[in-house]
PDB file of C-alpha atoms in Angstrom:
ATOM      1  CA  UNK A   1      31.382   0.785  18.440  1.00 91.00           C
ATOM      2  CA  UNK A   2      31.269   0.055  14.715  1.00 95.00           C
ATOM      3  CA  UNK A   3      28.808  -2.726  14.017  1.00 95.00           C
ATOM      4  CA  UNK A   4      28.459  -4.540  10.688  1.00 95.00           C
ATOM      5  CA  UNK A   5      25.330  -6.267   9.480  1.00 94.00           C
ATOM      6  CA  UNK A   6      24.079  -8.173   6.441  1.00 90.00           C
ATOM      7  CA  UNK A   7      20.281  -8.453   6.660  1.00 89.00           C
ATOM      8  CA  UNK A   8      17.497  -5.880   6.308  1.00 88.00           C
ATOM      9  CA  UNK A   9      15.732  -7.304   9.333  1.00 91.00           C
ATOM     10  CA  UNK A  10      18.530  -6.153  11.630  1.00 93.00           C
ATOM     11  CA  UNK A  11      17.318  -3.222  13.816  1.00 93.00           C
ATOM     12  CA  UNK A  12      19.759  -0.660  12.559  1.00 92.00           C
ATOM     13  CA  UNK A  13      17.983   2.338  14.133  1.00 92.00           C
ATOM     14  CA  UNK A  14      17.909   0.686  17.541  1.00 94.00           C
ATOM     15  CA  UNK A  15      21.687   0.199  17.489  1.00 95.00           C
ATOM     16  CA  UNK A  16      22.256   3.729  16.206  1.00 94.00           C
ATOM     17  CA  UNK A  17      20.008   5.199  18.968  1.00 93.00           C
ATOM     18  CA  UNK A  18      22.419   3.545  21.433  1.00 94.00           C
ATOM     19  CA  UNK A  19      25.468   5.221  19.891  1.00 93.00           C
ATOM     20  CA  UNK A  20      26.635   2.494  17.510  1.00 94.00           C
ATOM     21  CA  UNK A  21      28.045   3.232  14.093  1.00 95.00           C
ATOM     22  CA  UNK A  22      26.207   0.691  11.925  1.00 94.00           C
ATOM     23  CA  UNK A  23      27.369  -0.235   8.438  1.00 93.00           C
ATOM     24  CA  UNK A  24      26.021  -2.755   5.994  1.00 91.00           C
ATOM     25  CA  UNK A  25      28.776  -5.188   4.909  1.00 89.00           C
ATOM     26  CA  UNK A  26      29.061  -4.970   1.113  1.00 85.00           C
ATOM     27  CA  UNK A  27      32.013  -7.250   0.281  1.00 82.00           C
ATOM     28  CA  UNK A  28      33.852  -7.141  -2.999  1.00 76.00           C
ATOM     29  CA  UNK A  29      36.882  -9.381  -2.886  1.00 75.00           C
ATOM     30  CA  UNK A  30      39.246 -10.737  -5.537  1.00 75.00           C
ATOM     31  CA  UNK A  31      39.058 -14.392  -4.512  1.00 75.00           C
ATOM     32  CA  UNK A  32      37.753 -16.589  -1.726  1.00 75.00           C
ATOM     33  CA  UNK A  33      40.852 -18.679  -0.975  1.00 77.00           C
ATOM     34  CA  UNK A  34      41.203 -17.307   2.580  1.00 81.00           C
ATOM     35  CA  UNK A  35      37.601 -18.102   3.394  1.00 80.00           C
ATOM     36  CA  UNK A  36      37.822 -21.526   1.722  1.00 75.00           C
ATOM     37  CA  UNK A  37      40.407 -22.438   4.314  1.00 79.00           C
ATOM     38  CA  UNK A  38      37.931 -21.552   7.140  1.00 81.00           C
ATOM     39  CA  UNK A  39      34.605 -22.764   5.741  1.00 83.00           C
ATOM     40  CA  UNK A  40      33.213 -25.638   3.671  1.00 81.00           C
ATOM     41  CA  UNK A  41      33.840 -25.349  -0.110  1.00 77.00           C
ATOM     42  CA  UNK A  42      30.096 -25.427  -0.841  1.00 76.00           C
ATOM     43  CA  UNK A  43      29.276 -22.639   1.581  1.00 80.00           C
ATOM     44  CA  UNK A  44      27.528 -19.579   0.115  1.00 81.00           C
ATOM     45  CA  UNK A  45      30.102 -17.415  -1.617  1.00 81.00           C
ATOM     46  CA  UNK A  46      28.551 -14.197  -0.334  1.00 84.00           C
ATOM     47  CA  UNK A  47      29.004 -15.444   3.260  1.00 86.00           C
ATOM     48  CA  UNK A  48      32.652 -16.293   2.493  1.00 87.00           C
ATOM     49  CA  UNK A  49      33.312 -12.864   1.069  1.00 86.00           C
ATOM     50  CA  UNK A  50      31.590 -11.314   4.088  1.00 89.00           C
ATOM     51  CA  UNK A  51      33.921 -13.235   6.425  1.00 89.00           C
ATOM     52  CA  UNK A  52      36.902 -11.762   4.598  1.00 88.00           C
ATOM     53  CA  UNK A  53      35.442  -8.262   4.662  1.00 90.00           C
ATOM     54  CA  UNK A  54      34.748  -8.511   8.380  1.00 92.00           C
ATOM     55  CA  UNK A  55      38.250  -9.855   9.099  1.00 89.00           C
ATOM     56  CA  UNK A  56      39.861  -7.000   7.115  1.00 89.00           C
ATOM     57  CA  UNK A  57      37.526  -4.275   8.328  1.00 87.00           C
ATOM     58  CA  UNK A  58      37.625  -2.163  11.465  1.00 91.00           C
ATOM     59  CA  UNK A  59      34.404  -3.619  12.838  1.00 94.00           C
ATOM     60  CA  UNK A  60      33.973  -3.941  16.610  1.00 94.00           C
ATOM     61  CA  UNK A  61      31.184  -6.428  16.093  1.00 95.00           C
ATOM     62  CA  UNK A  62      28.469  -7.814  13.893  1.00 96.00           C
ATOM     63  CA  UNK A  63      24.735  -8.430  14.253  1.00 96.00           C
ATOM     64  CA  UNK A  64      23.349 -11.289  12.177  1.00 95.00           C
ATOM     65  CA  UNK A  65      19.977 -12.969  11.638  1.00 93.00           C
ATOM     66  CA  UNK A  66      19.209 -16.651  11.465  1.00 91.00           C
ATOM     67  CA  UNK A  67      18.045 -16.290   7.860  1.00 87.00           C
ATOM     68  CA  UNK A  68      19.913 -19.362   6.538  1.00 86.00           C
ATOM     69  CA  UNK A  69      22.349 -22.083   7.495  1.00 87.00           C
ATOM     70  CA  UNK A  70      25.279 -20.264   5.836  1.00 87.00           C
ATOM     71  CA  UNK A  71      24.684 -17.177   7.978  1.00 90.00           C
ATOM     72  CA  UNK A  72      24.564 -19.331  11.074  1.00 92.00           C
ATOM     73  CA  UNK A  73      27.898 -20.837  10.112  1.00 90.00           C
ATOM     74  CA  UNK A  74      29.270 -17.337   9.602  1.00 92.00           C
ATOM     75  CA  UNK A  75      28.164 -16.475  13.114  1.00 94.00           C
ATOM     76  CA  UNK A  76      29.956 -19.589  14.471  1.00 92.00           C
ATOM     77  CA  UNK A  77      33.142 -18.812  12.532  1.00 92.00           C
ATOM     78  CA  UNK A  78      33.358 -15.148  13.570  1.00 93.00           C
ATOM     79  CA  UNK A  79      32.534 -15.932  17.199  1.00 93.00           C
ATOM     80  CA  UNK A  80      35.382 -18.483  17.305  1.00 93.00           C
ATOM     81  CA  UNK A  81      37.890 -16.385  15.371  1.00 92.00           C
ATOM     82  CA  UNK A  82      37.157 -13.006  16.997  1.00 93.00           C
ATOM     83  CA  UNK A  83      36.255 -13.713  20.643  1.00 93.00           C
ATOM     84  CA  UNK A  84      37.009 -10.152  21.609  1.00 93.00           C
ATOM     85  CA  UNK A  85      34.333  -8.656  19.296  1.00 94.00           C
ATOM     86  CA  UNK A  86      30.562  -8.312  19.757  1.00 95.00           C
ATOM     87  CA  UNK A  87      28.920 -11.100  17.780  1.00 96.00           C
ATOM     88  CA  UNK A  88      25.147 -11.438  18.053  1.00 96.00           C
ATOM     89  CA  UNK A  89      22.514 -13.524  16.289  1.00 96.00           C
ATOM     90  CA  UNK A  90      18.807 -12.493  16.184  1.00 95.00           C
ATOM     91  CA  UNK A  91      16.067 -15.044  15.591  1.00 93.00           C
ATOM     92  CA  UNK A  92      13.750 -13.612  12.894  1.00 93.00           C
ATOM     93  CA  UNK A  93      10.330 -15.296  12.563  1.00 94.00           C
ATOM     94  CA  UNK A  94       9.360 -16.615   9.173  1.00 92.00           C
ATOM     95  CA  UNK A  95       5.719 -15.646   9.561  1.00 91.00           C
ATOM     96  CA  UNK A  96       4.030 -12.302  10.258  1.00 91.00           C
ATOM     97  CA  UNK A  97       1.350 -12.596  12.891  1.00 92.00           C
ATOM     98  CA  UNK A  98       0.389 -11.169  16.260  1.00 92.00           C
ATOM     99  CA  UNK A  99       2.450 -13.920  17.925  1.00 94.00           C
ATOM    100  CA  UNK A 100       5.508 -13.512  15.659  1.00 94.00           C
ATOM    101  CA  UNK A 101       5.540  -9.741  16.145  1.00 94.00           C
ATOM    102  CA  UNK A 102       5.526 -10.353  19.911  1.00 95.00           C
ATOM    103  CA  UNK A 103       8.391 -12.787  19.593  1.00 95.00           C
ATOM    104  CA  UNK A 104      10.510 -10.456  17.488  1.00 96.00           C
ATOM    105  CA  UNK A 105       9.754  -7.532  19.798  1.00 96.00           C
ATOM    106  CA  UNK A 106      11.159  -9.680  22.583  1.00 96.00           C
ATOM    107  CA  UNK A 107      14.282 -10.368  20.500  1.00 96.00           C
ATOM    108  CA  UNK A 108      14.767  -6.658  19.970  1.00 96.00           C
ATOM    109  CA  UNK A 109      14.463  -5.963  23.698  1.00 96.00           C
ATOM    110  CA  UNK A 110      17.045  -8.684  24.409  1.00 96.00           C
ATOM    111  CA  UNK A 111      19.456  -7.158  21.849  1.00 96.00           C
ATOM    112  CA  UNK A 112      18.949  -3.765  23.529  1.00 96.00           C
ATOM    113  CA  UNK A 113      19.814  -5.181  26.886  1.00 95.00           C
ATOM    114  CA  UNK A 114      22.833  -7.210  25.712  1.00 95.00           C
ATOM    115  CA  UNK A 115      24.286  -4.434  23.637  1.00 95.00           C
ATOM    116  CA  UNK A 116      23.716  -1.892  26.402  1.00 94.00           C
ATOM    117  CA  UNK A 117      25.608  -4.062  28.847  1.00 94.00           C
ATOM    118  CA  UNK A 118      28.514  -4.619  26.432  1.00 91.00           C
ATOM    119  CA  UNK A 119      28.807  -1.051  25.241  1.00 91.00           C
ATOM    120  CA  UNK A 120      27.746   0.806  28.366  1.00 92.00           C
ATOM    121  CA  UNK A 121      25.145   2.675  26.357  1.00 91.00           C
ATOM    122  CA  UNK A 122      21.667   3.592  27.563  1.00 91.00           C
ATOM    123  CA  UNK A 123      18.543   3.207  25.526  1.00 92.00           C
ATOM    124  CA  UNK A 124      16.797   6.436  24.475  1.00 91.00           C
ATOM    125  CA  UNK A 125      13.276   5.770  23.290  1.00 91.00           C
ATOM    126  CA  UNK A 126      12.700   9.315  22.087  1.00 90.00           C
ATOM    127  CA  UNK A 127      15.826   9.139  19.889  1.00 91.00           C
ATOM    128  CA  UNK A 128      14.710   5.812  18.442  1.00 90.00           C
ATOM    129  CA  UNK A 129      11.252   7.162  17.585  1.00 88.00           C
ATOM    130  CA  UNK A 130      12.883  10.127  15.906  1.00 87.00           C
ATOM    131  CA  UNK A 131      15.147   7.913  13.836  1.00 87.00           C
ATOM    132  CA  UNK A 132      12.259   5.663  12.776  1.00 85.00           C
ATOM    133  CA  UNK A 133      10.221   8.665  11.678  1.00 82.00           C
ATOM    134  CA  UNK A 134      13.103  10.305   9.748  1.00 78.00           C
ATOM    135  CA  UNK A 135      14.381   7.263   7.910  1.00 67.00           C
ATOM    136  CA  UNK A 136      14.572   7.384   4.114  1.00 51.00           C
ATOM    137  CA  UNK A 137      11.589   5.942   2.301  1.00 47.00           C
ATOM    138  CA  UNK A 138      11.992   3.361  -0.406  1.00 43.00           C
ATOM    139  CA  UNK A 139      10.296   5.696  -2.868  1.00 45.00           C
ATOM    140  CA  UNK A 140      13.358   7.936  -2.686  1.00 50.00           C
ATOM    141  CA  UNK A 141      15.367   5.199  -4.366  1.00 49.00           C
ATOM    142  CA  UNK A 142      13.038   5.125  -7.367  1.00 59.00           C
ATOM    143  CA  UNK A 143      13.560   7.059 -10.568  1.00 71.00           C
ATOM    144  CA  UNK A 144      10.964   8.173 -13.061  1.00 74.00           C
ATOM    145  CA  UNK A 145      10.736   6.128 -16.253  1.00 75.00           C
ATOM    146  CA  UNK A 146      12.593   7.620 -19.184  1.00 75.00           C
ATOM    147  CA  UNK A 147      10.555   7.405 -22.363  1.00 74.00           C
ATOM    148  CA  UNK A 148      13.677   7.957 -24.521  1.00 77.00           C
ATOM    149  CA  UNK A 149      15.964   5.568 -22.675  1.00 82.00           C
ATOM    150  CA  UNK A 150      16.254   2.025 -21.340  1.00 87.00           C
ATOM    151  CA  UNK A 151      14.504   1.450 -18.021  1.00 90.00           C
ATOM    152  CA  UNK A 152      15.336  -1.600 -15.946  1.00 90.00           C
ATOM    153  CA  UNK A 153      14.357  -2.935 -12.575  1.00 90.00           C
ATOM    154  CA  UNK A 154      16.710  -5.110 -10.496  1.00 91.00           C
ATOM    155  CA  UNK A 155      15.467  -8.021  -8.409  1.00 91.00           C
ATOM    156  CA  UNK A 156      16.677 -11.070  -6.514  1.00 88.00           C
ATOM    157  CA  UNK A 157      19.656 -11.299  -4.202  1.00 84.00           C
ATOM    158  CA  UNK A 158      21.817  -8.337  -3.251  1.00 82.00           C
ATOM    159  CA  UNK A 159      23.846  -6.607  -5.954  1.00 78.00           C
ATOM    160  CA  UNK A 160      27.559  -6.470  -5.113  1.00 75.00           C
ATOM    161  CA  UNK A 161      29.392  -3.176  -5.353  1.00 74.00           C
ATOM    162  CA  UNK A 162      31.352  -4.436  -8.407  1.00 74.00           C
ATOM    163  CA  UNK A 163      28.074  -5.186 -10.269  1.00 78.00           C
ATOM    164  CA  UNK A 164      26.527  -1.887  -9.231  1.00 78.00           C
ATOM    165  CA  UNK A 165      29.617  -0.157 -10.589  1.00 77.00           C
ATOM    166  CA  UNK A 166      29.270  -1.982 -13.884  1.00 79.00           C
ATOM    167  CA  UNK A 167      25.585  -0.964 -14.173  1.00 81.00           C
ATOM    168  CA  UNK A 168      26.507   2.652 -13.569  1.00 79.00           C
ATOM    169  CA  UNK A 169      28.699   2.627 -16.692  1.00 81.00           C
ATOM    170  CA  UNK A 170      25.714   2.078 -18.967  1.00 81.00           C
ATOM    171  CA  UNK A 171      23.104   4.539 -20.186  1.00 80.00           C
ATOM    172  CA  UNK A 172      20.283   2.769 -18.370  1.00 84.00           C
ATOM    173  CA  UNK A 173      17.793   4.016 -15.821  1.00 84.00           C
ATOM    174  CA  UNK A 174      17.168   1.802 -12.780  1.00 86.00           C
ATOM    175  CA  UNK A 175      13.539   2.589 -11.933  1.00 87.00           C
ATOM    176  CA  UNK A 176      13.168   0.040  -9.126  1.00 86.00           C
ATOM    177  CA  UNK A 177      15.639  -1.737  -6.887  1.00 86.00           C
ATOM    178  CA  UNK A 178      13.869  -4.750  -5.361  1.00 86.00           C
ATOM    179  CA  UNK A 179      16.963  -6.663  -4.315  1.00 85.00           C
ATOM    180  CA  UNK A 180      17.001  -8.180  -0.900  1.00 81.00           C
ATOM    181  CA  UNK A 181      19.036  -5.447   0.794  1.00 75.00           C
ATOM    182  CA  UNK A 182      16.952  -2.519  -0.349  1.00 69.00           C
ATOM    183  CA  UNK A 183      14.711  -1.615   2.539  1.00 62.00           C
ATOM    184  CA  UNK A 184      11.956   0.781   3.525  1.00 61.00           C
ATOM    185  CA  UNK A 185      13.630   2.626   6.347  1.00 62.00           C
ATOM    186  CA  UNK A 186      10.720   4.901   7.251  1.00 60.00           C
ATOM    187  CA  UNK A 187       8.430   3.297   9.773  1.00 69.00           C
ATOM    188  CA  UNK A 188       5.062   4.481  10.992  1.00 71.00           C
ATOM    189  CA  UNK A 189       5.090   3.827  14.724  1.00 76.00           C
ATOM    190  CA  UNK A 190       2.047   5.199  16.565  1.00 72.00           C
ATOM    191  CA  UNK A 191       2.773   7.502  19.522  1.00 73.00           C
ATOM    192  CA  UNK A 192       0.792   5.345  21.920  1.00 76.00           C
ATOM    193  CA  UNK A 193       2.180   2.052  20.565  1.00 81.00           C
ATOM    194  CA  UNK A 194       4.884   0.137  22.375  1.00 90.00           C
ATOM    195  CA  UNK A 195       8.077   1.045  20.547  1.00 92.00           C
ATOM    196  CA  UNK A 196       9.423  -2.499  20.323  1.00 94.00           C
ATOM    197  CA  UNK A 197       6.062  -3.973  19.210  1.00 93.00           C
ATOM    198  CA  UNK A 198       5.726  -1.322  16.503  1.00 91.00           C
ATOM    199  CA  UNK A 199       9.341  -1.570  15.415  1.00 92.00           C
ATOM    200  CA  UNK A 200       9.131  -5.364  15.182  1.00 93.00           C
ATOM    201  CA  UNK A 201       5.935  -5.089  13.106  1.00 91.00           C
ATOM    202  CA  UNK A 202       7.495  -2.588  10.756  1.00 89.00           C
ATOM    203  CA  UNK A 203      10.594  -4.703  10.201  1.00 91.00           C
ATOM    204  CA  UNK A 204       8.671  -7.894   9.566  1.00 91.00           C
ATOM    205  CA  UNK A 205       6.242  -6.257   7.095  1.00 88.00           C
ATOM    206  CA  UNK A 206       8.900  -4.975   4.690  1.00 86.00           C
ATOM    207  CA  UNK A 207       8.970  -6.462   1.192  1.00 85.00           C
ATOM    208  CA  UNK A 208       9.598 -10.040   2.161  1.00 86.00           C
ATOM    209  CA  UNK A 209      12.881 -11.913   1.950  1.00 87.00           C
ATOM    210  CA  UNK A 210      12.505 -15.218   0.124  1.00 87.00           C
ATOM    211  CA  UNK A 211      13.010 -17.107   3.373  1.00 87.00           C
ATOM    212  CA  UNK A 212       9.665 -15.775   4.723  1.00 89.00           C
ATOM    213  CA  UNK A 213       6.582 -17.985   4.697  1.00 89.00           C
ATOM    214  CA  UNK A 214       4.353 -15.537   2.801  1.00 90.00           C
ATOM    215  CA  UNK A 215       6.028 -13.957  -0.194  1.00 88.00           C
ATOM    216  CA  UNK A 216       2.902 -12.839  -2.024  1.00 88.00           C
ATOM    217  CA  UNK A 217       3.821  -9.159  -1.993  1.00 88.00           C
ATOM    218  CA  UNK A 218       6.911  -9.943  -4.072  1.00 88.00           C
ATOM    219  CA  UNK A 219       4.737 -10.822  -7.067  1.00 90.00           C
ATOM    220  CA  UNK A 220       2.869  -7.522  -6.686  1.00 89.00           C
ATOM    221  CA  UNK A 221       6.205  -5.674  -6.497  1.00 88.00           C
ATOM    222  CA  UNK A 222       7.371  -7.490  -9.655  1.00 90.00           C
ATOM    223  CA  UNK A 223       4.264  -6.478 -11.550  1.00 90.00           C
ATOM    224  CA  UNK A 224       4.491  -2.891 -10.347  1.00 89.00           C
ATOM    225  CA  UNK A 225       8.142  -2.783 -11.535  1.00 87.00           C
ATOM    226  CA  UNK A 226       7.099  -4.347 -14.825  1.00 85.00           C
ATOM    227  CA  UNK A 227       4.805  -1.428 -15.465  1.00 85.00           C
ATOM    228  CA  UNK A 228       7.708   1.014 -15.159  1.00 87.00           C
ATOM    229  CA  UNK A 229      10.601  -0.930 -16.692  1.00 90.00           C
ATOM    230  CA  UNK A 230      11.511  -2.288 -20.129  1.00 91.00           C
ATOM    231  CA  UNK A 231      13.242  -5.295 -18.615  1.00 92.00           C
ATOM    232  CA  UNK A 232      14.306  -6.870 -15.352  1.00 93.00           C
ATOM    233  CA  UNK A 233      17.798  -7.836 -14.265  1.00 93.00           C
ATOM    234  CA  UNK A 234      17.500 -10.726 -11.808  1.00 93.00           C
ATOM    235  CA  UNK A 235      20.568 -11.538  -9.684  1.00 89.00           C
ATOM    236  CA  UNK A 236      21.173 -14.768  -7.862  1.00 86.00           C
ATOM    237  CA  UNK A 237      24.020 -15.818  -5.589  1.00 81.00           C
ATOM    238  CA  UNK A 238      26.092 -18.945  -6.082  1.00 77.00           C
ATOM    239  CA  UNK A 239      24.988 -21.759  -3.703  1.00 75.00           C
ATOM    240  CA  UNK A 240      21.860 -19.817  -2.726  1.00 76.00           C
ATOM    241  CA  UNK A 241      18.797 -21.480  -4.280  1.00 79.00           C
ATOM    242  CA  UNK A 242      15.942 -19.401  -2.788  1.00 82.00           C
ATOM    243  CA  UNK A 243      16.067 -16.645  -5.382  1.00 85.00           C
ATOM    244  CA  UNK A 244      16.631 -19.152  -8.216  1.00 86.00           C
ATOM    245  CA  UNK A 245      13.164 -20.580  -7.428  1.00 88.00           C
ATOM    246  CA  UNK A 246      11.607 -17.112  -7.701  1.00 89.00           C
ATOM    247  CA  UNK A 247      13.406 -16.348 -10.920  1.00 90.00           C
ATOM    248  CA  UNK A 248      12.146 -19.657 -12.477  1.00 91.00           C
ATOM    249  CA  UNK A 249       8.569 -18.741 -11.553  1.00 91.00           C
ATOM    250  CA  UNK A 250       8.702 -15.136 -12.731  1.00 90.00           C
ATOM    251  CA  UNK A 251      10.450 -16.079 -15.956  1.00 90.00           C
ATOM    252  CA  UNK A 252       7.762 -18.647 -16.707  1.00 92.00           C
ATOM    253  CA  UNK A 253       5.109 -15.877 -16.642  1.00 90.00           C
ATOM    254  CA  UNK A 254       6.688 -14.331 -19.760  1.00 88.00           C
ATOM    255  CA  UNK A 255       5.428 -10.885 -18.758  1.00 88.00           C
ATOM    256  CA  UNK A 256       8.760  -9.039 -19.110  1.00 89.00           C
ATOM    257  CA  UNK A 257      12.179  -9.540 -20.726  1.00 93.00           C
ATOM    258  CA  UNK A 258      14.379 -10.806 -17.965  1.00 94.00           C
ATOM    259  CA  UNK A 259      18.074 -11.507 -17.684  1.00 94.00           C
ATOM    260  CA  UNK A 260      19.327 -13.824 -14.910  1.00 93.00           C
ATOM    261  CA  UNK A 261      22.912 -13.466 -13.724  1.00 89.00           C
ATOM    262  CA  UNK A 262      24.687 -15.336 -10.999  1.00 84.00           C
ATOM    263  CA  UNK A 263      27.354 -13.665  -8.874  1.00 79.00           C
ATOM    264  CA  UNK A 264      29.657 -15.059  -6.228  1.00 72.00           C
ATOM    265  CA  UNK A 265      30.705 -12.094  -4.133  1.00 68.00           C
ATOM    266  CA  UNK A 266      33.942 -11.600  -6.096  1.00 69.00           C
ATOM    267  CA  UNK A 267      34.778  -9.593  -9.216  1.00 67.00           C
ATOM    268  CA  UNK A 268      36.210 -12.563 -11.144  1.00 67.00           C
ATOM    269  CA  UNK A 269      33.212 -12.883 -13.483  1.00 70.00           C
ATOM    270  CA  UNK A 270      32.932  -9.156 -14.252  1.00 70.00           C
ATOM    271  CA  UNK A 271      33.931  -9.538 -17.883  1.00 74.00           C
ATOM    272  CA  UNK A 272      31.398 -12.289 -18.640  1.00 81.00           C
ATOM    273  CA  UNK A 273      28.627 -10.377 -16.872  1.00 84.00           C
ATOM    274  CA  UNK A 274      29.505  -7.234 -18.781  1.00 85.00           C
ATOM    275  CA  UNK A 275      29.119  -9.064 -22.075  1.00 87.00           C
ATOM    276  CA  UNK A 276      25.725 -10.457 -21.071  1.00 90.00           C
ATOM    277  CA  UNK A 277      24.518  -7.058 -19.845  1.00 90.00           C
ATOM    278  CA  UNK A 278      25.486  -5.389 -23.124  1.00 89.00           C
ATOM    279  CA  UNK A 279      23.519  -7.978 -25.138  1.00 90.00           C
ATOM    280  CA  UNK A 280      20.478  -7.599 -22.866  1.00 91.00           C
ATOM    281  CA  UNK A 281      20.475  -3.828 -22.993  1.00 90.00           C
ATOM    282  CA  UNK A 282      20.914  -3.878 -26.772  1.00 89.00           C
ATOM    283  CA  UNK A 283      17.871  -6.173 -27.137  1.00 90.00           C
ATOM    284  CA  UNK A 284      15.789  -3.796 -24.938  1.00 89.00           C
ATOM    285  CA  UNK A 285      16.935  -0.868 -27.003  1.00 88.00           C
ATOM    286  CA  UNK A 286      16.052  -2.566 -30.263  1.00 88.00           C
ATOM    287  CA  UNK A 287      12.569  -3.359 -28.891  1.00 86.00           C
ATOM    288  CA  UNK A 288      12.072   0.375 -28.209  1.00 84.00           C
ATOM    289  CA  UNK A 289      13.631   1.455 -31.469  1.00 82.00           C
ATOM    290  CA  UNK A 290      16.401   3.463 -29.818  1.00 81.00           C
ATOM    291  CA  UNK A 291      20.172   3.382 -29.943  1.00 73.00           C
ATOM    292  CA  UNK A 292      21.563   3.626 -26.402  1.00 59.00           C
ATOM    293  CA  UNK A 293      24.898   5.270 -25.837  1.00 60.00           C
ATOM    294  CA  UNK A 294      27.890   3.607 -24.184  1.00 51.00           C
ATOM    295  CA  UNK A 295      26.789   0.103 -25.164  1.00 59.00           C
TER     296      UNK A 295
END
């Protein structure tokens, strides 16, 4: 079965160990008119574009988390429109504690049982442990700073494929990607530790999503990125306020040049964003006394 997902707290390796083909949904649509007919006009635009992507894709199912009201509405919409597909919602705790790890471990066990019944797949603990040990570390997504070029870090909400494509056209070096979908997919699970308890702890202790109760590590990550980058590109999503709050706080610190952009899950504002990116990169280049190419 091909299973789509949106959130970094989804147990991708668990599903893969049970034979699923798991793919993060990264929508890039031209407009949201089809989704507007199915959801409220003020619903998160990323959720709307994800609905279109799921409807047009070859997914056999989707696993979501209860991260926000918009995602819960997406769950309801897909479950009603696609009753023949596997649609599952996981309750993710907002706090990280002994009790919350136990609760999330229970949620993972339940997903294992439900998916196993639906797919006819058996759970292989050894295969899951292997996948958890071999996952790609976040450090592999980092580049060394370029003393002769422009170095940026990206933060905030997920970057759409259209925006990532735009960034790739410029002569800039992304030294850190701290957006909400970049995850540390190498987990240290002790051999004598219950696999679900260890897996739940590892998932919950990633760099926190803004919906978590304790987001203190995000400030540390920002300052670490500031030490490697010349500026920070901060992305927010239309109708999603959580990351706007963080941007307002980080920008008030005045520690780094920062550009805020707002995307909506479509490519309609690509031209405007391109113009703002060019101006931002030119200002960073001027501060370093260099003339970047392709800008």
